[in-house]
mmCIF file of C-alpha atoms and ligand atoms in Angstrom:
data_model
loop_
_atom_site.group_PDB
_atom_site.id
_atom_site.type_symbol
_atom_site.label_atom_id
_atom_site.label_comp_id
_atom_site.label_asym_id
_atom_site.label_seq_id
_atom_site.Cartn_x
_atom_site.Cartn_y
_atom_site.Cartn_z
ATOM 1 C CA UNK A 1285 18.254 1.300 6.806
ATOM 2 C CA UNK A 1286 20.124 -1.689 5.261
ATOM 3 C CA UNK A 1287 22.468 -1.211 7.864
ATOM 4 C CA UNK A 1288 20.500 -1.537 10.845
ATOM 5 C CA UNK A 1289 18.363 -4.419 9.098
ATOM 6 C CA UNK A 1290 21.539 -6.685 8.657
ATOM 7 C CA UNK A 1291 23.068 -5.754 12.021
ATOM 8 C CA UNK A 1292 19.635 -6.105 13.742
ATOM 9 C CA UNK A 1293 19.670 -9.938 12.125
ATOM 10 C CA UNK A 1294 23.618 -10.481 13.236
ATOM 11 C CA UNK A 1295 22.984 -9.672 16.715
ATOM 12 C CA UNK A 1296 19.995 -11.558 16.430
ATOM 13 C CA UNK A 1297 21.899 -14.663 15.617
ATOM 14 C CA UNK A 1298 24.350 -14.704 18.284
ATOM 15 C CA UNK A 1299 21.920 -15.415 21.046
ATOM 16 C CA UNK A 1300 18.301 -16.266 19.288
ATOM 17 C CA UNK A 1301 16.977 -17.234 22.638
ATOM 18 C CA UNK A 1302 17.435 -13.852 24.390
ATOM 19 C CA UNK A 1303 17.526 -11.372 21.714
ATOM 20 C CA UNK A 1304 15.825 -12.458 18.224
ATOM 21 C CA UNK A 1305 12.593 -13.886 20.965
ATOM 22 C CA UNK A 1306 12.742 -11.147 23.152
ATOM 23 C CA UNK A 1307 12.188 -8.030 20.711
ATOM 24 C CA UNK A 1308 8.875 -9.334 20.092
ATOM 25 C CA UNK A 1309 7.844 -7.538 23.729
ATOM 26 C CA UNK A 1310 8.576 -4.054 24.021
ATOM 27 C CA UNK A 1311 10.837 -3.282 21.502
ATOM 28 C CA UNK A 1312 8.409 -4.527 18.694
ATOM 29 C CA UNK A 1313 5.947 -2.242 20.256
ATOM 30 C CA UNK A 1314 7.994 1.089 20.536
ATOM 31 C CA UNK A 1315 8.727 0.420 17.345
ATOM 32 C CA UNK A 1316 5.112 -0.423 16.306
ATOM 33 C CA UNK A 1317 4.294 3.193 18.191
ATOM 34 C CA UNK A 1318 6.336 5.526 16.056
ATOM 35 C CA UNK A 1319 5.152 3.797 12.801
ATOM 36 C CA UNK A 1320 1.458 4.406 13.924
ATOM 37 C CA UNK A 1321 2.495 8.378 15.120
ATOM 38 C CA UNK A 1322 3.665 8.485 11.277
ATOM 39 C CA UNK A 1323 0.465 6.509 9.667
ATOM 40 C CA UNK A 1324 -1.443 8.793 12.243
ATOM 41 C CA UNK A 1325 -3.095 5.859 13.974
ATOM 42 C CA UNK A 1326 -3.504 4.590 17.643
ATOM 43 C CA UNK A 1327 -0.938 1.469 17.761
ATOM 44 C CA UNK A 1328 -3.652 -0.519 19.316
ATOM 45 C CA UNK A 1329 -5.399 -0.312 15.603
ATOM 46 C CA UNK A 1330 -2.710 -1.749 13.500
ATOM 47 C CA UNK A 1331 -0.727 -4.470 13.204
ATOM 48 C CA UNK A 1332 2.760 -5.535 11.297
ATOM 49 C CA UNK A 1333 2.474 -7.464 8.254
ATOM 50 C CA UNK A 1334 4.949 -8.400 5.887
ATOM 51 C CA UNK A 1335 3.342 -7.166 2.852
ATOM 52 C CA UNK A 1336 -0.324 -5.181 2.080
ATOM 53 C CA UNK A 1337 -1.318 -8.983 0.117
ATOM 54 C CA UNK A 1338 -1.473 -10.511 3.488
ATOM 55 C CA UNK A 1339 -2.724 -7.627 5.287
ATOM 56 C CA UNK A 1340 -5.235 -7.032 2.490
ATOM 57 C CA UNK A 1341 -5.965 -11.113 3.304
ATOM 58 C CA UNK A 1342 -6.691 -11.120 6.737
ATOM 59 C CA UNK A 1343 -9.112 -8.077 6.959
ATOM 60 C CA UNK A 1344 -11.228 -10.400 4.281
ATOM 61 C CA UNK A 1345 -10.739 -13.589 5.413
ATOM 62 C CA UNK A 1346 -10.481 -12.306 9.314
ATOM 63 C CA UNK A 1347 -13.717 -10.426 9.495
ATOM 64 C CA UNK A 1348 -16.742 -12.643 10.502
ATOM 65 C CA UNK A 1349 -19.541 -10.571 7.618
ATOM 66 C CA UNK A 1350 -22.636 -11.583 8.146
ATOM 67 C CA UNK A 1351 -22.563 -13.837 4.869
ATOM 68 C CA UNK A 1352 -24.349 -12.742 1.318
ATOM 69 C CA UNK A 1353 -24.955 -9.306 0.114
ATOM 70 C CA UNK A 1354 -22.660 -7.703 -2.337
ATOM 71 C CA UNK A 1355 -19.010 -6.451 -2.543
ATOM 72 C CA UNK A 1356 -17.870 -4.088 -5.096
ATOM 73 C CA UNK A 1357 -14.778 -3.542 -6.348
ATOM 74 C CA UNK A 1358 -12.761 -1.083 -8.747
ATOM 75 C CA UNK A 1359 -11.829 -2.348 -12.201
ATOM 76 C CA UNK A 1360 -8.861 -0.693 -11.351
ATOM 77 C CA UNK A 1361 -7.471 -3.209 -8.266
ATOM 78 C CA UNK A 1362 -4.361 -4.908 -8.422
ATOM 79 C CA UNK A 1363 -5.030 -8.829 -9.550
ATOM 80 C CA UNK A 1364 -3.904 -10.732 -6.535
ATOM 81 C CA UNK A 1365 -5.930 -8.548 -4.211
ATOM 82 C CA UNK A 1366 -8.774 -9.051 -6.822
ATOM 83 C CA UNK A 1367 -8.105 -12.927 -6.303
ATOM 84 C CA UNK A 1368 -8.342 -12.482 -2.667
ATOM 85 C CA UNK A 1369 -11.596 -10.590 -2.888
ATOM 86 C CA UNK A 1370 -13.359 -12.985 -5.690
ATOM 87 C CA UNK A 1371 -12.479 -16.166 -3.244
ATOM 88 C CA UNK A 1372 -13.544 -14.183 -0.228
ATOM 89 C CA UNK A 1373 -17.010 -13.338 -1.856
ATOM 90 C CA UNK A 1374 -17.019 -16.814 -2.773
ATOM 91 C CA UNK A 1375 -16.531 -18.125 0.517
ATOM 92 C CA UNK A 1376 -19.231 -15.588 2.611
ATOM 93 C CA UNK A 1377 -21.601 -16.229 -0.386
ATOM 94 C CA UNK A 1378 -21.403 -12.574 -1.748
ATOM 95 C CA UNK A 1379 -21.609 -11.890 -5.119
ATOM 96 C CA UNK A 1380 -19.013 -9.639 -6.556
ATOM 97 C CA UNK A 1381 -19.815 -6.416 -8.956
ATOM 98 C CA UNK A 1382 -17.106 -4.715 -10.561
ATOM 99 C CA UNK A 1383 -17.228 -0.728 -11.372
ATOM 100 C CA UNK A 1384 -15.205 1.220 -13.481
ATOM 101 C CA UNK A 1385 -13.343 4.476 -12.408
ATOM 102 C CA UNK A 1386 -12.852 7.765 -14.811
ATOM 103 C CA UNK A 1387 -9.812 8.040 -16.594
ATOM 104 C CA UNK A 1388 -9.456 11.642 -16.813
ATOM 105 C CA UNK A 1389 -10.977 12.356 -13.839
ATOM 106 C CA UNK A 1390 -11.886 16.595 -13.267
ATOM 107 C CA UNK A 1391 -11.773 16.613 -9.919
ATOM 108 C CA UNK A 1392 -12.618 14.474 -6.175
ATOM 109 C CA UNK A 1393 -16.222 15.196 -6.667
ATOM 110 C CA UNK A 1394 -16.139 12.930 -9.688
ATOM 111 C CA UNK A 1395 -13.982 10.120 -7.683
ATOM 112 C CA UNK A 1396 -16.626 10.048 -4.772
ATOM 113 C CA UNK A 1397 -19.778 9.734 -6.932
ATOM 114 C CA UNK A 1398 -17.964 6.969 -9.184
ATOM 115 C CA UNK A 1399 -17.798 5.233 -6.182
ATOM 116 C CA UNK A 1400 -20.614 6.104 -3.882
ATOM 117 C CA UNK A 1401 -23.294 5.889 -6.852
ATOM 118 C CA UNK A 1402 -22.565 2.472 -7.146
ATOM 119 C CA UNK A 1403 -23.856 1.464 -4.119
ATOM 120 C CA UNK A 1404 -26.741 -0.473 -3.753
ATOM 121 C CA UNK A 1405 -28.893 -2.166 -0.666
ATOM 122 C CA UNK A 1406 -27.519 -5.293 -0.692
ATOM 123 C CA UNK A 1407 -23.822 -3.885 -1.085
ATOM 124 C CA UNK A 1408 -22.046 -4.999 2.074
ATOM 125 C CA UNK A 1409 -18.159 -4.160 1.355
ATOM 126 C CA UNK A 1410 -16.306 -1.766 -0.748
ATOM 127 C CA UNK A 1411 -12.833 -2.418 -1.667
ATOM 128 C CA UNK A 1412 -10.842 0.481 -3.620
ATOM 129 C CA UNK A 1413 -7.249 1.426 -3.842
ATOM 130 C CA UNK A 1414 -5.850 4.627 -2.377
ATOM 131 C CA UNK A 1415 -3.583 4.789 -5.099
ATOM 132 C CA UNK A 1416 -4.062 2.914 -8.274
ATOM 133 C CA UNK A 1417 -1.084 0.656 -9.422
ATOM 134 C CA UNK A 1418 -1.346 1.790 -13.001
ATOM 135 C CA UNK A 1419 -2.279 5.107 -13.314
ATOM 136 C CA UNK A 1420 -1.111 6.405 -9.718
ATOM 137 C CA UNK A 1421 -4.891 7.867 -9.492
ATOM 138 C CA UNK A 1422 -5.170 9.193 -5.830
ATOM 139 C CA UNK A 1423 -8.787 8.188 -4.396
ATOM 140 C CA UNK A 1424 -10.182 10.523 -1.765
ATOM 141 C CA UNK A 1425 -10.481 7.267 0.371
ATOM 142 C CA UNK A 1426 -11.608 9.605 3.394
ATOM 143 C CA UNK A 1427 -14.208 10.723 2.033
ATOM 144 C CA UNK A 1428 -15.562 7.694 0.126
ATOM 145 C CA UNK A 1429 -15.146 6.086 3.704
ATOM 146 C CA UNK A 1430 -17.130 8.425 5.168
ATOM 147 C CA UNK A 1431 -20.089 8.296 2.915
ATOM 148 C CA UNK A 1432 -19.621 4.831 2.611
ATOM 149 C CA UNK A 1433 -19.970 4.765 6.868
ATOM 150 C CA UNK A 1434 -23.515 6.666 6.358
ATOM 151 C CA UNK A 1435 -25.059 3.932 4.381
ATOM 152 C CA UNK A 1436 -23.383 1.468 6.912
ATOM 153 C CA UNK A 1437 -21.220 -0.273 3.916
ATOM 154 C CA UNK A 1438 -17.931 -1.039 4.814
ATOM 155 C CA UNK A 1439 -14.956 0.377 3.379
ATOM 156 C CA UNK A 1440 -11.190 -1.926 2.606
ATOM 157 C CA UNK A 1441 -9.045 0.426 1.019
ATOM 158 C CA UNK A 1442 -5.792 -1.052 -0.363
ATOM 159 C CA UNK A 1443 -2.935 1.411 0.700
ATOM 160 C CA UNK A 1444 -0.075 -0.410 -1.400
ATOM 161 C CA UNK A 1445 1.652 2.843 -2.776
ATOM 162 C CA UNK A 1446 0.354 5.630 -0.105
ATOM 163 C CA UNK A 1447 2.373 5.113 2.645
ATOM 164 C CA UNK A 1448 5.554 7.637 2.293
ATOM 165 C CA UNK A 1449 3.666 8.957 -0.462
ATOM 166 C CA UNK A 1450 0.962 10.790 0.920
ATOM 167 C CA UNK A 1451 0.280 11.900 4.222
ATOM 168 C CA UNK A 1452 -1.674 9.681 6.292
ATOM 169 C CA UNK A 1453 -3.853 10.126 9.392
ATOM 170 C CA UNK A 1454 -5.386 6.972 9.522
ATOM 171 C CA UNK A 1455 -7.377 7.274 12.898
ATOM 172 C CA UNK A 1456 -9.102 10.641 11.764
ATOM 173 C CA UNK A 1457 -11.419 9.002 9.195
ATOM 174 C CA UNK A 1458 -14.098 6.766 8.500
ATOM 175 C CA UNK A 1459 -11.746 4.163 6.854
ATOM 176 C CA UNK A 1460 -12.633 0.497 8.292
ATOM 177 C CA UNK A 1461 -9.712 -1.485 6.931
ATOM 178 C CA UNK A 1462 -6.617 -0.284 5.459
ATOM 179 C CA UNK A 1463 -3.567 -2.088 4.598
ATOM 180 C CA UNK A 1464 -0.254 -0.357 3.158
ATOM 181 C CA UNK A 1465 2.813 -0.630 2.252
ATOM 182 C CA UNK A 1466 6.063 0.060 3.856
ATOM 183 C CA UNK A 1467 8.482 -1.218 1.894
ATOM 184 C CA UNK A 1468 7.560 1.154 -1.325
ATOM 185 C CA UNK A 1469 7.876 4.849 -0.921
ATOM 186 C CA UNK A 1470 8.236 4.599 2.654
ATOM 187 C CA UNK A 1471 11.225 3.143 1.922
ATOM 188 C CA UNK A 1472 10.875 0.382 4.661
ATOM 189 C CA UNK A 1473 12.939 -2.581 4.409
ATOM 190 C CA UNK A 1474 11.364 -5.410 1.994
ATOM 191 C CA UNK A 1475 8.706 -7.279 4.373
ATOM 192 C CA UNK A 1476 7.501 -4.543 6.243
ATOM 193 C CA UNK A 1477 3.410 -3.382 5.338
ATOM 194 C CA UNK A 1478 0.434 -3.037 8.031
ATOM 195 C CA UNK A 1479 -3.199 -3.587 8.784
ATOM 196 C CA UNK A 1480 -5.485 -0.968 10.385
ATOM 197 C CA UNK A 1481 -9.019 -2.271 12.008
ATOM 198 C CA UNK A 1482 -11.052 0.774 13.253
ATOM 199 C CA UNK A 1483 -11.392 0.117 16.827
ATOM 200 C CA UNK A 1484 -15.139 -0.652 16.238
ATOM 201 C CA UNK A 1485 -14.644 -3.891 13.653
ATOM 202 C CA UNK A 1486 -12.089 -5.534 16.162
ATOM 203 C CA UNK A 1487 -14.388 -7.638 18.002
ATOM 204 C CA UNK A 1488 -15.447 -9.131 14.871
ATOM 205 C CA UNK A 1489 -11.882 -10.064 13.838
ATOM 206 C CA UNK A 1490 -11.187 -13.867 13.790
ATOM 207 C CA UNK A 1491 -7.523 -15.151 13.803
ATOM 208 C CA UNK A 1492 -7.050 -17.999 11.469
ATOM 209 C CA UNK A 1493 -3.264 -18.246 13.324
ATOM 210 C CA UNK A 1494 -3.628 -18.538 17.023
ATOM 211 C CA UNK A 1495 -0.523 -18.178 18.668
ATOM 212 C CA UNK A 1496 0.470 -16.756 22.345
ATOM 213 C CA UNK A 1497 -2.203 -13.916 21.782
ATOM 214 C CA UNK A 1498 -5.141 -16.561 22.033
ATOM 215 C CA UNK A 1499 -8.593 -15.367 20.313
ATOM 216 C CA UNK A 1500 -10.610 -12.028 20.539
ATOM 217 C CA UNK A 1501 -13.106 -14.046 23.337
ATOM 218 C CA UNK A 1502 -9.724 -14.848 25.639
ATOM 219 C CA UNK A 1503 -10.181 -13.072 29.001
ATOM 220 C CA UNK A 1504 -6.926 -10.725 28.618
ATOM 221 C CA UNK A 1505 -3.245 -10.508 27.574
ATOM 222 C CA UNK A 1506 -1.573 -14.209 27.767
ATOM 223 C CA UNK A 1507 2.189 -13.404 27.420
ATOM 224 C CA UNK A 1508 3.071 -10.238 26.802
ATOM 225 C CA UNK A 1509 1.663 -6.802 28.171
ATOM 226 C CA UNK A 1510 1.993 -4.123 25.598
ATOM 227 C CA UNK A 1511 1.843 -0.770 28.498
ATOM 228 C CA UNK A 1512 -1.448 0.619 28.591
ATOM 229 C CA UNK A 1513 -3.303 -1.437 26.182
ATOM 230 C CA UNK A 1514 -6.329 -3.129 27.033
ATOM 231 C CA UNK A 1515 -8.417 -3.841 23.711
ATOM 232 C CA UNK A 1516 -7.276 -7.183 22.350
ATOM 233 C CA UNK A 1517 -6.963 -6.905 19.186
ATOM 234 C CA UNK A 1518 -3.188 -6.039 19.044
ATOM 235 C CA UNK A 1519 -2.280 -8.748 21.269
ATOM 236 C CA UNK A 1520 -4.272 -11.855 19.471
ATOM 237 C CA UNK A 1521 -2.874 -10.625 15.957
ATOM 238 C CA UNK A 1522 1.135 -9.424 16.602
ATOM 239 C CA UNK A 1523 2.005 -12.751 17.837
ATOM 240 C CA UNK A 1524 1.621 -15.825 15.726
ATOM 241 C CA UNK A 1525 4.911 -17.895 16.206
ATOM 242 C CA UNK A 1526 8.190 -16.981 16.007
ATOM 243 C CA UNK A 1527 9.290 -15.123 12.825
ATOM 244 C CA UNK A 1528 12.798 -12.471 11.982
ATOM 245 C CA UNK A 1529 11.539 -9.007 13.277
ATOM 246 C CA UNK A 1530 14.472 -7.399 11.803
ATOM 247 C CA UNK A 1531 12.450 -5.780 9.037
ATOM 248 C CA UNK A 1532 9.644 -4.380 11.222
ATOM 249 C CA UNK A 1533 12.366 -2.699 13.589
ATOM 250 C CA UNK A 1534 14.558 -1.741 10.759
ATOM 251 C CA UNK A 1535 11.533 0.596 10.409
ATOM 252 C CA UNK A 1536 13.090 3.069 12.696
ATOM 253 C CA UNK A 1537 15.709 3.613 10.781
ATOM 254 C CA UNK A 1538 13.449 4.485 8.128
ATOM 255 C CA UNK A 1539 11.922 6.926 9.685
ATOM 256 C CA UNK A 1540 14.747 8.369 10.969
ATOM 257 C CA UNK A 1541 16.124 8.357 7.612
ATOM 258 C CA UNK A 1542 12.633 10.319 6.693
ATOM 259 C CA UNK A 1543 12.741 12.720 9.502
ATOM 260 C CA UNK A 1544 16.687 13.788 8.825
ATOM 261 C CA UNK A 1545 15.837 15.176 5.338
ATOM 262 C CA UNK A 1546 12.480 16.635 6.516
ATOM 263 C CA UNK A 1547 9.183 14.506 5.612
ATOM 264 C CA UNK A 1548 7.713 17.566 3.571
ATOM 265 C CA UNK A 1549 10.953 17.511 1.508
ATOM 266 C CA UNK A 1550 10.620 14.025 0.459
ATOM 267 C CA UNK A 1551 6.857 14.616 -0.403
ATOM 268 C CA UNK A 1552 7.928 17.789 -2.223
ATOM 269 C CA UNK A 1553 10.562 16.034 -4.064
ATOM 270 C CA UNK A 1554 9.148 12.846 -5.749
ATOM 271 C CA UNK A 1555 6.333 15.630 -7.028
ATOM 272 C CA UNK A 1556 8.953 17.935 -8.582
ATOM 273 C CA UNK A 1557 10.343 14.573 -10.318
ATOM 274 C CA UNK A 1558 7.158 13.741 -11.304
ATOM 275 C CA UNK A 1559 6.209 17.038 -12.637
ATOM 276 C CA UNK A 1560 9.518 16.850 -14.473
ATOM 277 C CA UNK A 1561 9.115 13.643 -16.138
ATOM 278 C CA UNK A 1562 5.444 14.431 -17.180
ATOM 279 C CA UNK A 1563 6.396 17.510 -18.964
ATOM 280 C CA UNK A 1564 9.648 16.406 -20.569
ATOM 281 C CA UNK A 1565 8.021 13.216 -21.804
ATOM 282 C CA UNK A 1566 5.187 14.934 -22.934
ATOM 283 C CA UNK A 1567 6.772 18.442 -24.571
ATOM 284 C CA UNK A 1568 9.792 16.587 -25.905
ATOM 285 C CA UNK A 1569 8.592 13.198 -26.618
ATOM 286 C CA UNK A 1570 5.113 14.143 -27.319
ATOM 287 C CA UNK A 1571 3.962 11.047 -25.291
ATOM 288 C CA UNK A 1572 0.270 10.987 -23.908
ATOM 289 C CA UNK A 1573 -0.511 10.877 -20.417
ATOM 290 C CA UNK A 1574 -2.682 8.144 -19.377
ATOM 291 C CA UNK A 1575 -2.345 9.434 -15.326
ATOM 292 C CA UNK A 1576 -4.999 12.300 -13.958
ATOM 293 C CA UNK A 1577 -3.797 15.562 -13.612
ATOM 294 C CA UNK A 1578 -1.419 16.205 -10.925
ATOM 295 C CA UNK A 1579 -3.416 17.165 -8.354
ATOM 296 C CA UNK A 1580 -5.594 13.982 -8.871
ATOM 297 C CA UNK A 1581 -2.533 11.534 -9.405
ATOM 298 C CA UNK A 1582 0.896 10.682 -7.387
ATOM 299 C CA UNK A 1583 4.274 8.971 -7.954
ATOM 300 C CA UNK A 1584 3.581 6.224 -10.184
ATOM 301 C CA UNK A 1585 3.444 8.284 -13.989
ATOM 302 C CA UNK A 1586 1.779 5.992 -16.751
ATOM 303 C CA UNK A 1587 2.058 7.096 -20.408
ATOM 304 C CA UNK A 1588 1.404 6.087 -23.503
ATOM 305 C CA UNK A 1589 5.466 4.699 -25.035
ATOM 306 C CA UNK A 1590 5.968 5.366 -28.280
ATOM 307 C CA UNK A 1591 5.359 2.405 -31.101
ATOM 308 C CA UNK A 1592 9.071 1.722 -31.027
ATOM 309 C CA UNK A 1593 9.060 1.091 -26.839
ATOM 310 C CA UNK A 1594 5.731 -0.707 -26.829
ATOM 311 C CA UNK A 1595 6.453 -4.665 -27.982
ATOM 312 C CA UNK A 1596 5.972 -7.347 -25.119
ATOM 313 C CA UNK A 1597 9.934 -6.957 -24.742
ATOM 314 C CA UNK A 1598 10.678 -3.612 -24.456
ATOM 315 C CA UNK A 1599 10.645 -3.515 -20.496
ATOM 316 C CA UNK A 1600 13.661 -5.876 -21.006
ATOM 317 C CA UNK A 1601 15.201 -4.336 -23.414
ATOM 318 C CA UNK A 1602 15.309 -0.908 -21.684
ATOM 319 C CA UNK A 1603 16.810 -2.549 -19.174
ATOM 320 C CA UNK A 1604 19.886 -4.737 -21.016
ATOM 321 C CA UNK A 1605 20.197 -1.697 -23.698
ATOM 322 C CA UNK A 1606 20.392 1.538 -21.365
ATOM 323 C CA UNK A 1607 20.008 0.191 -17.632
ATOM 324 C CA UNK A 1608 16.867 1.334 -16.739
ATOM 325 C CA UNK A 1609 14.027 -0.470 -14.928
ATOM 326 C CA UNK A 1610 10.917 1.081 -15.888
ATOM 327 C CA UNK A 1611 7.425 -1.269 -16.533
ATOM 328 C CA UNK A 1612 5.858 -1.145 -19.996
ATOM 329 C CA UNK A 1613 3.221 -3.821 -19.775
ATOM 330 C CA UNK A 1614 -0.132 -4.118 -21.955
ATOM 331 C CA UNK A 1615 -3.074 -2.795 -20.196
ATOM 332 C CA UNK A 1616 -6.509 -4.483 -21.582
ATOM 333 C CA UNK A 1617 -8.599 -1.876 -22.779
ATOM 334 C CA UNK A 1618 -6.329 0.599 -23.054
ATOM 335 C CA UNK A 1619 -2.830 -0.643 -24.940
ATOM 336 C CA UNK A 1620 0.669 -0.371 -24.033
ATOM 337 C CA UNK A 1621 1.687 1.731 -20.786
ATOM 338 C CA UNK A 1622 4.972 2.548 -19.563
ATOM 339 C CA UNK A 1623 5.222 3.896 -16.077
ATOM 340 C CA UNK A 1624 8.011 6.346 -14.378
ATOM 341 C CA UNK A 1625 8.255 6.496 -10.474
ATOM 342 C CA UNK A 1626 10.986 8.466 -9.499
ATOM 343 C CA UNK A 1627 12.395 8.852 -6.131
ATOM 344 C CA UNK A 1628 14.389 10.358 -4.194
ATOM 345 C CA UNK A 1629 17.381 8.516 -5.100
ATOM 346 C CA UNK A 1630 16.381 9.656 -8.933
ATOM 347 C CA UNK A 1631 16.859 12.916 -9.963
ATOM 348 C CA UNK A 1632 16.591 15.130 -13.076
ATOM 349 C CA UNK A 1633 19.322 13.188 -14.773
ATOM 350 C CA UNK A 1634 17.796 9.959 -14.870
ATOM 351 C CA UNK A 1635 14.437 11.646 -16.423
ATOM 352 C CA UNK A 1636 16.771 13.071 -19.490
ATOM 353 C CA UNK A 1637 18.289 9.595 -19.968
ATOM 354 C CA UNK A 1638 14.928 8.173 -20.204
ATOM 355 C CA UNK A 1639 13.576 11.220 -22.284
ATOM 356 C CA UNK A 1640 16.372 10.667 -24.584
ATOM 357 C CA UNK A 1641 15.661 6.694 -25.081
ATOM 358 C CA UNK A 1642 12.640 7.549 -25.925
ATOM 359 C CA UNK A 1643 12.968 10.520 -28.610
ATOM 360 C CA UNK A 1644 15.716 8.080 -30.489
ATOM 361 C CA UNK A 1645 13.950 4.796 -30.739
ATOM 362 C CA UNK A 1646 15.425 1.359 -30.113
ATOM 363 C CA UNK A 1647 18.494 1.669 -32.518
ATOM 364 C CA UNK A 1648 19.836 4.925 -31.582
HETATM 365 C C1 PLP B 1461 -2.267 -1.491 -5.592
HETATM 366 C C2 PLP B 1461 -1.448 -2.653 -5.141
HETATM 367 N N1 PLP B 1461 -1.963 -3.515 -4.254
HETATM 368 C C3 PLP B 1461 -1.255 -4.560 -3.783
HETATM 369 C C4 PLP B 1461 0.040 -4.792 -4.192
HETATM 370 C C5 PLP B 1461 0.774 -5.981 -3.645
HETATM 371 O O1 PLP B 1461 1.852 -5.592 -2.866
HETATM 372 P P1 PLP B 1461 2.703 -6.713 -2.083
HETATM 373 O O2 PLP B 1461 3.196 -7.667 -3.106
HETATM 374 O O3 PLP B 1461 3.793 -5.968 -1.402
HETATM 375 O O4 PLP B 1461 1.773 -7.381 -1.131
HETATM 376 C C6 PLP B 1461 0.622 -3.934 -5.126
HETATM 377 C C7 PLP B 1461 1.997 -4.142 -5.589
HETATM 378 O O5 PLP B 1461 2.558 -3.425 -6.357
HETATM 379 C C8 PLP B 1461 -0.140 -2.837 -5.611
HETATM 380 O O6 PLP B 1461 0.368 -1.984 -6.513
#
């Protein structure tokens, strides 16, 4: 993937007039069409971004809401997003209600009502993560979308860590804005994430960049005709000046990459090294989970480091002392964390190294 990315930018740069402009046309958009096969997704519904913050951005700031009302969000949201939201409610005169999420959750039934129970007349907007960025809770975003779509409240879901994590079929559910991730466990080049607008919000979607795609009321495609598309969402918000498109195509390397070891295998994989981690830090450590069971949680494993691994400079020190990069932060509320997302590239090796860290203490 690194490969292609830094040859796609060299042949870029020897003729930026006729290459670097020109894959903005069709070979953005074949590109742009296997990334939406693998998000499950009509490519008219999504566009590139170069990270979920600014996808997460624009279906706030983008939508014209019909101004006041309520949106709620988790306690469990990731702060910039959080930002985002509090100046967006701020902006379409909303006020903003936060709700907190189980723990220990005992199953999806519980994740739906913590959700859906909050939501009152005036609330307009829901915004929840599809995986949380402590805890690597899964949501059943589906189905909070779709009971959220009964009551005719609208649904963001931020997709940061679900992409290449779990399976996605983005155009089968209820979900009304969904931005993710590529460049985390899809293992996308750095710069690559998306937007999704179901078909049925599009019309209310107002660029604050205008470029060669014009606005949503512009009579049809100005500069570029993407084959059989005629909805115009895709073509107001994919072009909005020039910008490196290595990444984005880079993406097919990706998935390539994906497909050659088998897309189930991957899946399968990062939960074996999950599972592994959780019980060897648990049965030989005797740390404390602070992620759901497995079935409710995936990738990102939070527990509870021991005294000695818990100071405000212990991430750093893990790192300088035994070379490896794993968070320990201080979660309000709840007290030191320390989270494991193994990969891949990780295997049962790098768990033991960890596991051994751990069970010696600092000075071992
Ligand atoms: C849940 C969640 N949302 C949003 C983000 C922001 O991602 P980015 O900086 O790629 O926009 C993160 C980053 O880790 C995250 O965990």
């Amino acid at each position: 993937v690194y490969q292609h990315l830094v040859d796609l930018i060299a042949q870029g740069e020897q003729n930026p007039t006729r290459i670097a402009a020109s894959r903005k046309h069709l070979p953005l958009w074949q590109t742009q069409q296997r990334v939406a096969a693998y998000l499950g997704c009509d490519p008219a519904d999504m566009v590139f971004h170069i990270n979920v913050t600014q996808a997460l951005n624009q279906a706030m700031f983008c939508y014209q809401w019909r101004g006041g009302g309520e949106l709620l969000i988790s306690h469990r949201e990731y702060p910039s997003v959080v930002r985002a939201a509090r100046e967006m409610a701020r902006r379409q005169g909303m006020t903003i209600r936060h709700f907190t999420l189980p723990t220990d959750p005992v199953g999806e039934d519980q994740l739906v009502d913590a959700v859906v129970s909050q939501v009152m007349a005036k609330t307009v907007v829901v915004l929840v993560s599809h995986v949380t960025c402590g805890a690597g809770m899964v949501m059943p975003v589906e189905r909070i979308a779709s009971e959220l779509r009964r009551r005719e409240v609208i649904s963001i879901v931020d997709g940061a860590h679900a992409p290449g994590l779990l399976p996605l079929r983005l155009g089968e559910t209820d979900i009304d804005f969904y931005g993710g991730n590529l460049h985390k466990w899809f293992m996308g080049p750095k710069g690559t994430g998306f937007l999704y607008v179901a078909r049925k919000h599009q019309d209310r979607m107002q660029p604050q960049i205008i470029g060669f795609g014009g606005t949503m009321e512009d009579a049809g495609p100005m500069e570029d005709v993407l084959p059989g598309v005629t909805t115009r969402f895709p073509y107001v918000f994919r072009h909005q000046g020039l910008r490196d498109l290595s990444p984005f195509m880079a993406l097919d390397s990706t998935l390539a990459f994906r497909q050659s070891i088998g897309e189930q295998a991957i899946l399968d994989r990062i939960r074996e090294l999950n599972g592994y981690a959780r019980s060897r830090l648990a049965e030989e450590v005797g740390l404390r989970m602070a992620s759901p069971a497995p079935g409710l949680h995936a990738g990102l494993l939070a527990v509870v480091p021991p005294p000695a691994w818990a100071d405000a400079d212990a991430r750093e020190r893990l790192y300088q002392e035994h070379r490896i990069t794993v968070p320990i932060w201080e979660q309000p509320e709840v007290g030191p964390m320390m989270r494991v997302s193994p990969h891949i590239w990780n295997d049962e090796s790098d768990i033991e190294r960890l596991v051994d860290v751990m069970r010696r203490g600092p000075q071992g």
